[in-house]
mmCIF file of C-alpha atoms in Angstrom:
data_model
loop_
_atom_site.group_PDB
_atom_site.id
_atom_site.type_symbol
_atom_site.label_atom_id
_atom_site.label_comp_id
_atom_site.label_asym_id
_atom_site.label_seq_id
_atom_site.Cartn_x
_atom_site.Cartn_y
_atom_site.Cartn_z
ATOM 1 C CA UNK A 9 103.564 100.970 86.548
ATOM 2 C CA UNK A 10 101.349 102.956 88.885
ATOM 3 C CA UNK A 11 97.689 103.695 88.341
ATOM 4 C CA UNK A 12 95.755 106.260 90.302
ATOM 5 C CA UNK A 13 92.683 104.799 92.004
ATOM 6 C CA UNK A 14 89.808 106.634 90.373
ATOM 7 C CA UNK A 15 86.774 105.908 88.260
ATOM 8 C CA UNK A 16 85.317 102.476 88.902
ATOM 9 C CA UNK A 17 88.519 101.508 90.740
ATOM 10 C CA UNK A 18 88.171 103.915 93.675
ATOM 11 C CA UNK A 19 86.092 101.365 95.591
ATOM 12 C CA UNK A 20 88.734 98.732 94.819
ATOM 13 C CA UNK A 21 91.337 100.968 96.437
ATOM 14 C CA UNK A 22 89.227 101.436 99.572
ATOM 15 C CA UNK A 23 88.613 97.675 99.823
ATOM 16 C CA UNK A 24 92.339 96.988 99.418
ATOM 17 C CA UNK A 25 93.018 99.252 102.392
ATOM 18 C CA UNK A 26 90.261 97.560 104.384
ATOM 19 C CA UNK A 27 91.619 94.098 103.588
ATOM 20 C CA UNK A 28 95.233 94.898 104.407
ATOM 21 C CA UNK A 29 94.949 97.385 107.260
ATOM 22 C CA UNK A 30 91.532 96.609 108.704
ATOM 23 C CA UNK A 31 89.517 93.568 109.614
ATOM 24 C CA UNK A 32 89.107 92.625 105.953
ATOM 25 C CA UNK A 33 86.267 91.064 104.040
ATOM 26 C CA UNK A 34 85.040 87.751 105.425
ATOM 27 C CA UNK A 35 86.058 84.574 103.628
ATOM 28 C CA UNK A 36 84.907 81.012 104.080
ATOM 29 C CA UNK A 37 87.606 78.875 105.693
ATOM 30 C CA UNK A 38 87.806 76.615 102.628
ATOM 31 C CA UNK A 39 88.521 79.621 100.379
ATOM 32 C CA UNK A 40 91.106 80.976 102.805
ATOM 33 C CA UNK A 41 92.800 77.553 102.927
ATOM 34 C CA UNK A 42 92.963 77.464 99.108
ATOM 35 C CA UNK A 43 94.522 80.933 99.011
ATOM 36 C CA UNK A 44 97.089 80.112 101.671
ATOM 37 C CA UNK A 45 97.989 76.846 99.915
ATOM 38 C CA UNK A 46 99.354 78.769 96.903
ATOM 39 C CA UNK A 47 103.082 78.352 97.530
ATOM 40 C CA UNK A 48 104.779 79.452 94.317
ATOM 41 C CA UNK A 49 105.708 83.129 94.119
ATOM 42 C CA UNK A 50 103.320 84.766 91.686
ATOM 43 C CA UNK A 51 103.466 88.247 90.191
ATOM 44 C CA UNK A 52 100.024 89.168 88.913
ATOM 45 C CA UNK A 53 99.380 92.205 86.754
ATOM 46 C CA UNK A 54 95.769 93.164 86.106
ATOM 47 C CA UNK A 55 95.226 95.321 83.042
ATOM 48 C CA UNK A 56 92.207 97.558 83.520
ATOM 49 C CA UNK A 57 90.433 100.631 82.235
ATOM 50 C CA UNK A 58 89.054 103.149 84.709
ATOM 51 C CA UNK A 59 85.745 103.092 82.798
ATOM 52 C CA UNK A 60 85.420 99.300 82.796
ATOM 53 C CA UNK A 61 82.510 98.003 84.861
ATOM 54 C CA UNK A 62 83.819 94.408 84.953
ATOM 55 C CA UNK A 63 87.361 95.268 86.080
ATOM 56 C CA UNK A 64 86.621 96.021 89.762
ATOM 57 C CA UNK A 65 85.545 92.413 90.434
ATOM 58 C CA UNK A 66 88.896 91.099 89.185
ATOM 59 C CA UNK A 67 90.897 93.841 90.898
ATOM 60 C CA UNK A 68 89.126 93.356 94.217
ATOM 61 C CA UNK A 69 89.401 89.572 93.980
ATOM 62 C CA UNK A 70 93.127 89.618 93.243
ATOM 63 C CA UNK A 71 93.777 92.164 95.972
ATOM 64 C CA UNK A 72 91.796 90.063 98.454
ATOM 65 C CA UNK A 73 93.789 86.962 97.515
ATOM 66 C CA UNK A 74 97.106 88.828 97.798
ATOM 67 C CA UNK A 75 96.137 90.213 101.206
ATOM 68 C CA UNK A 76 96.009 86.615 102.515
ATOM 69 C CA UNK A 77 99.130 85.227 100.822
ATOM 70 C CA UNK A 78 102.547 86.946 100.867
ATOM 71 C CA UNK A 79 103.681 84.846 97.868
ATOM 72 C CA UNK A 80 101.322 86.771 95.600
ATOM 73 C CA UNK A 81 102.169 90.287 94.434
ATOM 74 C CA UNK A 82 99.536 92.219 92.486
ATOM 75 C CA UNK A 83 99.847 95.329 90.338
ATOM 76 C CA UNK A 84 96.872 97.074 88.785
ATOM 77 C CA UNK A 85 97.695 98.765 85.474
ATOM 78 C CA UNK A 86 95.536 101.159 83.464
ATOM 79 C CA UNK A 87 96.136 100.019 79.884
ATOM 80 C CA UNK A 88 95.379 103.496 78.534
ATOM 81 C CA UNK A 89 97.834 105.185 80.892
ATOM 82 C CA UNK A 90 100.507 102.563 80.147
ATOM 83 C CA UNK A 91 100.190 101.528 76.477
ATOM 84 C CA UNK A 92 103.591 99.796 76.618
ATOM 85 C CA UNK A 93 102.077 97.219 79.007
ATOM 86 C CA UNK A 94 99.016 96.828 76.760
ATOM 87 C CA UNK A 95 101.187 96.393 73.654
ATOM 88 C CA UNK A 96 103.670 94.024 75.307
ATOM 89 C CA UNK A 97 100.857 91.604 76.220
ATOM 90 C CA UNK A 98 98.578 92.245 73.198
ATOM 91 C CA UNK A 99 95.728 93.294 75.449
ATOM 92 C CA UNK A 100 92.646 93.969 73.367
ATOM 93 C CA UNK A 101 90.067 93.949 76.177
ATOM 94 C CA UNK A 102 89.946 94.338 79.930
ATOM 95 C CA UNK A 103 90.105 93.024 82.526
ATOM 96 C CA UNK A 104 93.248 91.140 81.555
ATOM 97 C CA UNK A 105 95.176 89.072 84.102
ATOM 98 C CA UNK A 106 98.873 88.466 83.403
ATOM 99 C CA UNK A 107 100.588 85.990 85.733
ATOM 100 C CA UNK A 108 104.385 85.867 85.814
ATOM 101 C CA UNK A 109 104.546 87.615 82.439
ATOM 102 C CA UNK A 110 102.491 84.887 80.693
ATOM 103 C CA UNK A 111 99.718 85.319 78.137
ATOM 104 C CA UNK A 112 96.773 87.328 79.465
ATOM 105 C CA UNK A 113 93.565 85.761 80.711
ATOM 106 C CA UNK A 114 90.595 87.933 79.810
ATOM 107 C CA UNK A 115 87.215 88.563 81.347
ATOM 108 C CA UNK A 116 85.355 89.025 84.576
ATOM 109 C CA UNK A 117 86.280 86.472 87.246
ATOM 110 C CA UNK A 118 85.198 85.924 90.845
ATOM 111 C CA UNK A 119 87.549 84.978 93.703
ATOM 112 C CA UNK A 120 87.051 81.231 93.242
ATOM 113 C CA UNK A 121 87.777 81.458 89.502
ATOM 114 C CA UNK A 122 90.896 83.531 90.215
ATOM 115 C CA UNK A 123 92.121 80.959 92.736
ATOM 116 C CA UNK A 124 91.695 78.205 90.137
ATOM 117 C CA UNK A 125 93.693 80.237 87.617
ATOM 118 C CA UNK A 126 96.459 80.838 90.171
ATOM 119 C CA UNK A 127 96.558 77.131 91.084
ATOM 120 C CA UNK A 128 97.357 76.308 87.453
ATOM 121 C CA UNK A 129 100.184 78.862 87.247
#
């Protein structure tokens, strides 16, 4: 799946570039240590809508985490552009986080909450 960065997600796209190709957003050392301690390979898919105002926090958080840990791969998927993804995972609201093809986790999450979710996966 590929989603064009537009709508509320354009800023997420710019931050992803900044975090991977630039100096990146600052993180506390404890948070960085938690991210780097995630050893299992994880494939994270974030179901979003380009009109969702809560989705950018999850998208930006997951992209920030992935930029600091090569074991984590993240795809951002517009559930309206790709209904097969939405239907496969029974996504009724966004943001929806799917880790390694498991059941989705719904709702707005910050970086620390996302790390805790990834630690349990």
